Amino acid sequence: MEINYDLIDTTGPAPEKEPLRQQYYILKCREILREKEKKLGRKLTFFDQTFGCQMNFKDSEKLNGILEEIGYVKAESEAADFVYYNTCTVRENANVRVYGRLGTLKTFKKKNPEMIIAMCGCMMQEPEEEEKVRKTFKFVDIVFGTHNIFKLAELLYECLSSKQRVFDVWEKTDQIIEDLPSDRKFGFKAGVNIMFGCNNFCSYCIVPYVRGRERSRKPEDIVAEVEKLAKEGVVEIMLLGQNVNSYGKTLDQPVSFAQLLTMVEKVEGIERIRFMTSHPKDLSDELIKVMAGSTKICRHLHLPVQSGSSRILKKMNRKYTKEQYLSLVEKLRDSVPDIAITTDIIVGFPGETEEDFQETLDVVRKAQYDSAFTFIYSKRSGTKAAEMPDQIPDEVVHERFDRLLKVVNEVATEQNKKLEGRVETVLAEEIDEKDSSMITGRLSNNSVVHFKADPSVIGKIVPVKLEEAKGFYYLGRMCENG
Ligand code: SAH
Ligand code: SF4
Ligand code: F3S
C-alpha cells in the first residue's frame, strides 16, 4: 500500500471521498501521536485481541495496518496505549469470553491514562450488545461495527481530539473501500477477501444479521491485490467469503467463482490457492472441473454439512438433502484425487431426534472427513431457529456431542493415514511450538506435518517424506533436494 500523503492537505477540511478521507485522518492522528510521543518520551503502542473466523482476522490485519500507518507500534500484551477487541457472536460462548476479558482491561487503563479501548466486530452489530457496552463498560472509548472498519482513523481522531466516547455502528452498507493499509501476519501467506456478507439465512445463524448482504469485490481488484501480494513474496493465498461459491453473482458483469479462480491461478509467484467457505448448495461442476485441472488449487475443500438429516437440513434452510450432499462428496472424490474434505457439524438443533443424529453419524462415516469442527447448537436471538419449539436439553446434546466426536476422530485418524510413506510438498510455516529443532508446515490437503529443518526454509515449499501418520498430523523427513 503506497499512500501519497503529499497530495493531502491536513490544514483544510476532510475530503469527502474515500479512501482519501481516511488517509487525511491517518495524518491528523499522526500529528496528535507525535505530540504525545514527545510528551511521554516514547512510542505509543497497540494490541488487538481477535475472536471468531478468518474474516475477523483479516479485518484485524486491516485495522492493524491503519494503526501502524498512524504511528502505533505493536505491543506484546494488553498493556498498550490502544487496545481493541474484534468480537465474534456466532455462538453464545464467544460473547461470554469477550466480556470476561474486558474486565481485565479496566485495570490496565487505571495505570495508563493515555489508554484507549475500542470494541468492534460482529457482536457490536447487535444493538443490545452495543447498549451493554455503552452502559456497563464505560471505560470503552470507541465502538464500531463490521461495516465501517475502514473508518478507524476517523473514529480515533474524533476520540483523541474530543476526548469523548465515540459510537459508530452502521446497520448496513453497500460500500467496499479498497486501498487502505494492511498489516499481514505472515510474509508468505495471506488471506484475500473476495466477498463480504451472506444472503443465505441458515435458520440458526446470526452472520447475515451482523455482516449484512452479500457483496462481491470486482475480479480485477482481487487479481490486482493477489499480484501485489505475489510481488511481496506471498506464495499461498486464501480467498475468503462466507459462501465463496456464490461469488460474483451480484456484480454488474457477473463472474463465477470458478472463473475467478482461473484468473487468480494465472498470477505468477502464487503457488497455492485455498478458499473458505463453500456452501454445498452452490458448489458447481464448473468449480470441480477447475479444481481437478489445477496444479495450484489445494487438494482441500471445507464443505460444511451441519447435519446429516434431510429433515433437519430443511429446518436449517440449507437447501440440500443428505443424498445430494453425499453425491457431491462422491463427485469430488472421483474428480480430484487425494482431496481432503472437512466440515462443520451442529449438534442439538431444535427438534433433532436420535434418528436425525444417527443420520449425522452416517454422513461422517460415508463422507470420510479428514477433520470436522463440531459445535453445540447455540440459540442466537433474532434468528428463526431461536423461535422453534423443541430446544434440546443440555444433557442430551452433550451426550450426542461426545458420541459424534468419537466417530469424527475415528474417521479422521483413518483418513490421516492415507498419505503415509509418500513424498509430498509442504509449505514450511513456523518453528514447531514443542520442539524448536522442528518445523511445522502444511500439505496441499491442509494436514499438518512436523519435520526437522533449519528455520531458513520457512515460507518455502519443500518436499517431505511423510514417515509416520500420528492421527491428526504427520512426522516427516525433508528430502535431500529440498
Ligand atoms: N459461512 C460458513 C460458516 C460460518 S459460521 C458456512 O456457511 O459454512 C461457522 C460455523 O459455525 C458454521 O458452519 C456452523 O457450523 C457454526 N454455527 C453457526 N451458527 C451456529 C449456532 N447458532 N450454533 C452452533 N454453531 C453455529
Ligand atoms: Fe451462516 Fe449459513 Fe451464511 Fe454460513 S451460509 S454464514 S452458516 S447463514
Ligand atoms: Fe464470528 Fe462474525 Fe465470523 S460472528 S464467525 S466473526 S463473521
XYZ file of C-alpha atoms and ligand atoms in Angstrom:
523
model
C 0.000 0.000 0.000
C 1.606 3.229 -1.152
C -0.182 6.354 0.001
C 0.981 9.645 -1.464
C 0.489 11.886 1.532
C 1.890 14.882 -0.319
C -1.457 15.123 -2.082
C -3.324 15.583 1.197
C -3.700 18.975 2.879
C -4.348 18.491 6.602
C -4.839 22.203 7.217
C -8.117 22.199 5.294
C -11.355 20.280 5.868
C -11.515 16.490 5.430
C -12.090 15.286 1.842
C -15.454 13.602 1.243
C -14.164 10.798 -0.978
C -12.747 7.506 0.287
C -10.069 6.331 0.748
C -8.714 9.911 0.625
C -10.777 10.886 3.644
C -9.230 8.137 5.794
C -5.744 8.980 4.567
C -6.412 12.538 5.739
C -7.433 11.239 9.185
C -4.392 8.965 9.349
C -2.271 12.110 9.010
C -4.377 14.013 11.559
C -3.949 11.190 14.097
C -0.249 11.068 13.306
C 0.085 14.731 14.294
C -1.571 14.072 17.657
C 0.544 10.965 18.205
C 3.781 12.878 17.545
C 2.812 15.344 20.283
C 2.103 12.509 22.693
C 5.401 10.796 21.835
C 7.245 13.999 22.648
C 5.442 14.385 25.939
C 5.919 10.768 27.008
C 9.383 10.306 25.523
C 8.404 7.004 23.897
C 6.466 5.452 21.035
C 2.785 4.629 21.533
C 1.727 1.020 21.278
C -1.308 -1.025 20.209
C -2.630 -4.518 20.876
C -5.511 -6.486 19.361
C -7.499 -9.421 20.610
C -9.371 -11.046 17.758
C -12.117 -13.640 18.107
C -14.034 -15.644 15.512
C -13.409 -16.578 11.915
C -10.938 -15.765 9.151
C -12.978 -12.684 8.147
C -12.404 -11.174 11.560
C -8.688 -11.967 11.479
C -8.496 -10.385 8.051
C -10.316 -7.300 9.351
C -7.825 -7.069 12.210
C -4.935 -7.065 9.733
C -6.564 -4.056 8.098
C -7.118 -2.307 11.434
C -3.511 -3.015 12.437
C -2.345 -1.636 9.091
C -4.162 1.631 9.810
C -2.774 1.823 13.353
C 0.788 1.259 12.133
C 0.328 3.867 9.433
C -0.726 6.294 12.171
C 2.448 5.506 14.083
C 1.448 2.978 16.736
C 3.877 0.114 17.367
C 2.606 -3.408 18.050
C 2.793 -4.446 21.715
C 3.057 -7.959 23.123
C 0.226 -7.615 25.635
C -2.821 -5.616 26.644
C -0.570 -3.160 28.491
C -0.704 -0.871 25.443
C -1.919 2.623 24.549
C -4.585 1.438 22.107
C -6.282 -1.906 22.647
C -9.149 -3.232 20.583
C -11.291 -6.346 20.792
C -12.578 -7.582 17.451
C -15.525 -9.704 18.538
C -17.487 -12.722 17.290
C -21.066 -13.596 18.174
C -21.672 -16.780 16.218
C -22.190 -18.747 19.434
C -23.081 -17.595 22.928
C -19.760 -18.678 24.470
C -17.899 -16.282 22.148
C -19.702 -13.376 23.846
C -19.056 -14.697 27.333
C -15.323 -14.838 26.623
C -15.203 -11.233 25.417
C -16.925 -9.785 28.469
C -14.758 -11.949 30.696
C -11.580 -10.477 29.256
C -12.884 -6.932 29.034
C -12.887 -6.631 32.822
C -9.107 -7.063 32.948
C -8.628 -4.113 30.587
C -10.030 -1.748 33.174
C -7.061 -2.367 35.473
C -4.628 -1.596 32.646
C -6.456 1.641 31.960
C -6.172 2.756 35.570
C -2.387 2.504 35.269
C -2.218 4.235 31.882
C -4.451 7.291 31.441
C -3.413 7.534 27.752
C -5.003 4.171 27.053
C -7.819 3.993 24.512
C -10.046 0.908 24.405
C -12.092 0.018 21.334
C -14.603 -2.728 20.593
C -15.622 -3.766 17.109
C -16.720 -6.775 15.094
C -19.857 -8.872 14.866
C -21.015 -8.565 18.478
C -21.141 -4.800 18.195
C -23.617 -5.105 15.311
C -26.197 -6.332 17.817
C -27.982 -3.302 19.299
C -28.361 -4.906 22.728
C -24.619 -5.631 22.940
C -23.729 -2.114 21.844
C -26.076 -0.804 24.532
C -24.481 -3.067 27.131
C -21.039 -1.685 26.342
C -22.373 1.876 26.373
C -23.998 1.480 29.787
C -21.938 -1.127 31.635
C -18.433 -0.789 30.241
C -17.937 2.966 30.471
C -14.164 2.630 30.094
C -14.611 1.541 26.466
C -13.861 4.629 24.340
C -14.641 3.614 20.757
C -17.249 1.225 19.385
C -17.729 0.424 15.715
C -19.111 -2.468 13.678
C -18.255 -4.722 10.772
C -19.323 -2.313 8.014
C -17.059 0.620 8.865
C -13.714 -0.824 9.914
C -12.135 1.303 7.187
C -13.116 4.362 9.290
C -10.831 3.562 12.234
C -8.567 6.602 11.702
C -11.537 8.973 11.585
C -13.112 7.499 14.732
C -9.802 7.555 16.544
C -9.245 11.188 15.574
C -12.697 12.069 16.880
C -11.917 10.344 20.170
C -8.418 11.798 20.541
C -9.477 15.353 19.686
C -12.778 15.489 21.591
C -11.748 13.187 24.470
C -15.291 11.789 24.288
C -16.585 8.275 23.708
C -17.302 7.548 20.030
C -20.019 5.078 18.975
C -20.482 4.439 15.255
C -22.189 1.200 14.218
C -23.775 1.004 10.760
C -26.794 -1.145 10.182
C -25.687 -1.997 6.651
C -23.537 -0.866 3.751
C -23.111 -1.317 0.028
C -19.632 0.200 0.012
C -16.383 -1.671 -0.483
C -13.450 0.600 0.291
C -10.245 -0.506 -1.460
C -6.691 0.733 -0.981
C -6.221 1.120 2.732
C -3.182 -0.239 4.523
C -2.992 -3.779 5.896
C -0.509 -5.447 8.212
C -0.103 -9.094 7.315
C 0.672 -11.648 9.990
C 2.732 -13.916 7.702
C 5.043 -12.848 4.905
C 4.461 -15.919 2.761
C 0.721 -16.489 3.026
C -2.222 -14.146 3.031
C -5.995 -14.035 3.090
C -7.814 -12.066 0.402
C -11.451 -11.022 0.798
C -13.407 -11.773 -2.339
C -16.825 -11.011 -0.913
C -18.495 -9.715 2.206
C -21.739 -10.609 3.964
C -24.123 -13.502 3.437
C -27.600 -13.910 1.934
C -28.319 -17.454 2.989
C -30.042 -17.013 6.315
C -29.443 -20.519 7.599
C -32.034 -20.535 10.361
C -29.542 -20.949 13.250
C -27.037 -18.380 12.052
C -26.516 -14.772 13.077
C -23.862 -13.942 10.469
C -26.252 -12.459 7.829
C -27.578 -10.088 10.503
C -24.166 -8.856 11.637
C -22.284 -8.950 8.325
C -25.057 -7.698 6.043
C -25.960 -8.628 2.479
C -23.626 -10.356 0.075
C -21.276 -8.037 -1.822
C -18.524 -9.243 -4.170
C -15.341 -7.373 -4.939
C -14.569 -6.824 -8.609
C -12.358 -9.571 -10.066
C -9.825 -7.008 -11.337
C -9.399 -5.596 -7.806
C -8.909 -9.101 -6.398
C -6.374 -10.046 -9.083
C -4.502 -6.765 -8.560
C -4.277 -7.479 -4.820
C -3.050 -11.028 -5.447
C -0.432 -9.734 -7.916
C 0.790 -7.261 -5.333
C 0.973 -9.958 -2.668
C 2.938 -12.217 -5.027
C 5.426 -9.405 -5.613
C 5.816 -9.088 -1.842
C 6.748 -12.776 -1.599
C 3.414 -14.407 -0.812
C 3.207 -17.971 -2.183
C -0.127 -19.094 -0.719
C -3.394 -17.209 -0.752
C -6.710 -17.974 0.875
C -9.743 -16.476 -0.851
C -12.235 -15.508 1.834
C -16.023 -15.277 1.889
C -18.950 -16.761 3.841
C -20.095 -18.545 0.696
C -17.400 -18.297 -1.971
C -19.383 -20.497 -4.353
C -21.867 -17.712 -4.920
C -19.113 -15.179 -5.648
C -19.760 -12.682 -8.402
C -23.473 -13.225 -8.859
C -24.365 -9.660 -7.833
C -21.657 -7.895 -9.875
C -22.703 -5.640 -12.782
C -20.845 -8.073 -15.012
C -21.342 -11.419 -13.259
C -18.309 -13.681 -12.901
C -18.425 -17.185 -11.405
C -16.159 -18.319 -8.595
C -14.623 -20.903 -10.948
C -13.809 -18.106 -13.418
C -12.274 -16.032 -10.645
C -10.082 -18.994 -9.679
C -8.769 -19.344 -13.230
C -7.869 -15.631 -13.207
C -6.101 -15.870 -9.855
C -4.258 -19.015 -10.943
C -2.508 -17.059 -13.687
C -0.733 -14.821 -11.188
C 2.929 -15.685 -11.292
C 4.566 -16.444 -7.949
C 1.385 -17.743 -6.315
C 1.881 -21.461 -5.827
C -1.056 -22.430 -3.660
C -4.657 -21.260 -3.662
C -7.129 -22.061 -0.914
C -10.629 -20.797 -0.290
C -13.208 -20.684 2.504
C -16.107 -21.347 2.864
C -18.005 -23.425 0.318
C -21.730 -23.857 0.670
C -22.760 -27.254 -0.757
C -25.860 -25.823 -2.452
C -23.748 -23.580 -4.724
C -20.835 -25.898 -5.477
C -20.805 -26.155 -9.260
C -19.494 -28.786 -11.664
C -17.524 -25.957 -13.250
C -15.676 -25.444 -9.951
C -14.936 -29.167 -9.560
C -13.544 -29.173 -13.092
C -11.310 -26.172 -12.417
C -10.064 -27.776 -9.184
C -9.357 -31.064 -10.946
C -7.344 -29.378 -13.678
C -5.348 -27.074 -11.444
C -1.863 -27.504 -10.052
C -2.213 -24.536 -7.727
C -5.627 -25.031 -6.107
C -5.063 -27.040 -2.949
C -6.418 -30.544 -2.530
C -8.744 -29.495 0.261
C -12.364 -28.497 0.462
C -14.120 -27.313 3.588
C -17.720 -28.273 2.942
C -19.914 -27.675 5.998
C -22.706 -30.249 6.206
C -24.217 -29.007 9.532
C -26.484 -32.071 9.853
C -26.921 -35.433 8.162
C -30.683 -35.431 8.459
C -32.577 -34.096 5.440
C -35.429 -33.179 7.769
C -33.167 -31.023 9.964
C -31.342 -29.605 6.926
C -34.699 -28.338 5.688
C -35.388 -26.678 9.030
C -31.888 -25.202 8.899
C -32.696 -23.719 5.478
C -29.580 -25.296 3.978
C -31.263 -26.146 0.641
C -29.727 -29.598 0.101
C -30.536 -33.111 1.295
C -28.298 -35.754 2.816
C -28.283 -37.611 -0.507
C -27.379 -34.523 -2.545
C -24.550 -33.756 -0.153
C -23.150 -37.279 -0.303
C -23.295 -37.383 -4.085
C -21.390 -34.104 -4.166
C -18.713 -35.650 -1.967
C -18.539 -38.636 -4.283
C -18.189 -36.428 -7.343
C -15.380 -34.512 -5.654
C -13.523 -37.662 -4.683
C -13.870 -39.056 -8.204
C -12.654 -35.888 -9.893
C -9.964 -34.631 -7.524
C -7.706 -37.467 -6.350
C -6.396 -37.215 -2.775
C -8.766 -34.390 -1.898
C -9.292 -33.869 1.817
C -12.825 -32.944 2.783
C -13.518 -31.231 6.093
C -16.746 -29.985 7.570
C -18.733 -28.178 10.268
C -21.435 -30.013 12.201
C -24.023 -28.670 14.632
C -25.435 -30.981 17.307
C -28.717 -30.323 19.068
C -30.532 -28.142 16.564
C -34.166 -27.671 17.761
C -36.211 -30.799 17.180
C -33.192 -33.054 16.485
C -34.161 -36.628 17.362
C -31.892 -39.619 17.969
C -32.761 -40.767 14.420
C -31.684 -37.409 12.995
C -28.468 -37.627 14.944
C -27.827 -41.146 13.619
C -28.088 -39.690 10.101
C -25.337 -37.240 11.011
C -23.107 -40.072 12.240
C -23.861 -41.891 8.990
C -22.742 -38.907 6.897
C -19.499 -38.635 8.878
C -18.753 -42.290 8.114
C -19.764 -42.066 4.474
C -18.123 -38.745 3.679
C -14.877 -39.901 5.378
C -13.948 -36.472 6.666
C -10.314 -35.608 7.239
C -11.452 -33.443 10.104
C -14.579 -31.764 11.374
C -15.408 -28.796 13.561
C -18.234 -29.881 15.826
C -20.465 -27.353 17.563
C -23.190 -27.499 20.123
C -26.197 -25.588 18.815
C -26.317 -22.139 20.354
C -29.531 -20.146 20.351
C -28.978 -16.734 18.730
C -31.693 -14.196 19.309
C -33.219 -12.794 16.150
C -32.680 -15.997 14.143
C -35.556 -18.241 13.015
C -34.285 -21.264 14.936
C -34.385 -19.365 18.215
C -38.192 -19.308 17.891
C -38.505 -23.014 17.106
C -40.105 -25.394 19.605
C -38.252 -28.427 20.995
C -34.981 -26.864 22.002
C -32.930 -29.918 23.062
C -31.964 -30.344 26.734
C -28.267 -29.772 27.527
C -27.553 -33.272 28.782
C -28.937 -34.878 25.601
C -26.888 -32.552 23.403
C -23.693 -33.166 25.354
C -24.127 -36.898 25.197
C -24.654 -36.733 21.400
C -21.739 -34.357 21.036
C -19.387 -36.823 22.772
C -20.565 -39.662 20.560
C -20.098 -37.534 17.443
C -16.596 -36.549 18.468
C -15.649 -40.192 18.872
C -16.816 -41.084 15.364
C -15.202 -37.966 13.847
C -11.893 -38.903 15.476
C -12.059 -42.500 14.290
C -12.777 -41.482 10.710
C -10.208 -38.685 10.684
C -7.456 -40.915 12.107
C -8.159 -43.404 9.369
C -8.065 -40.693 6.686
C -4.870 -39.251 8.021
C -3.010 -42.459 7.264
C -3.710 -42.104 3.554
C -0.517 -40.346 2.595
C 1.832 -42.224 4.919
C 5.059 -43.180 3.171
C 4.614 -40.703 0.322
C 6.720 -37.695 -0.582
C 4.570 -34.581 -0.683
C 5.227 -30.880 -0.969
C 4.927 -28.922 2.276
C 4.754 -25.193 2.867
C 7.064 -24.641 5.850
C 5.191 -22.243 8.119
C 6.803 -21.884 11.533
C 9.135 -23.315 14.134
C 7.423 -26.178 15.964
C 5.980 -24.928 19.254
C 7.070 -28.031 21.174
C 10.475 -28.722 19.612
C 12.476 -25.839 18.206
C 14.601 -28.121 16.012
C 11.469 -28.964 14.060
C 9.440 -27.026 11.518
C 5.682 -27.167 11.211
C 4.180 -26.988 7.764
C 1.102 -27.894 5.769
C 0.381 -30.235 2.902
C -1.758 -29.168 -0.013
C -4.616 -31.087 1.660
C -4.147 -28.897 4.757
C -2.738 -31.662 7.007
C -0.028 -30.577 9.413
C 3.486 -32.018 9.123
C 6.361 -31.692 11.574
C 9.872 -32.250 10.232
C 13.466 -31.463 11.130
C 14.791 -28.486 9.210
C 16.524 -25.176 9.506
C 14.245 -22.148 10.124
C 15.527 -20.712 6.840
C 13.046 -22.986 4.998
C 10.089 -21.073 6.491
C 7.982 -19.651 3.689
C 9.279 -22.176 1.162
C 7.549 -25.165 -0.376
C 9.739 -28.231 0.153
C 9.427 -31.982 -0.497
C 8.930 -34.031 2.662
C 8.647 -37.789 3.099
C 5.635 -38.471 5.348
C 7.174 -41.150 7.535
C 4.532 -41.577 10.198
C 0.860 -40.658 10.496
C 0.121 -39.607 14.067
C -3.631 -39.252 13.960
C -4.001 -35.568 13.232
C -0.549 -34.838 11.871
C 2.417 -36.439 10.170
C 6.032 -36.733 11.203
C 8.176 -36.297 8.133
C 11.713 -36.032 6.824
C 12.709 -33.324 4.421
C 14.132 -34.740 1.193
C 17.736 -34.029 0.219
C 16.984 -31.722 -2.667
C 14.560 -29.639 -0.534
N -20.412 -19.394 6.129
C -19.949 -20.578 6.671
C -19.987 -20.688 8.175
C -19.788 -19.527 9.052
S -20.056 -19.799 10.761
C -20.823 -21.680 6.111
O -21.948 -21.481 5.747
O -20.359 -22.780 6.106
C -19.040 -21.214 11.079
C -19.779 -22.385 11.626
O -20.343 -22.068 12.883
C -20.964 -22.854 10.809
O -20.591 -23.646 9.740
C -21.775 -23.607 11.818
O -21.410 -24.954 11.872
C -21.418 -22.933 13.130
N -22.549 -22.169 13.659
C -23.136 -21.088 13.112
N -24.171 -20.687 13.876
C -24.228 -21.537 14.931
C -25.081 -21.654 16.068
N -26.094 -20.826 16.262
N -24.837 -22.645 16.958
C -23.819 -23.504 16.762
N -22.996 -23.448 15.718
C -23.190 -22.478 14.796
Fe -24.322 -18.518 8.353
Fe -25.406 -20.040 6.509
Fe -24.363 -17.693 5.820
Fe -22.775 -19.668 6.546
S -24.086 -19.642 4.734
S -22.652 -17.550 7.217
S -23.948 -20.698 8.114
S -26.134 -18.036 7.107
Fe -17.984 -14.791 14.259
Fe -18.561 -12.779 12.734
Fe -17.029 -14.662 11.808
S -19.949 -13.787 14.107
S -17.727 -16.461 12.891
S -16.551 -13.344 13.469
S -18.491 -13.475 10.649
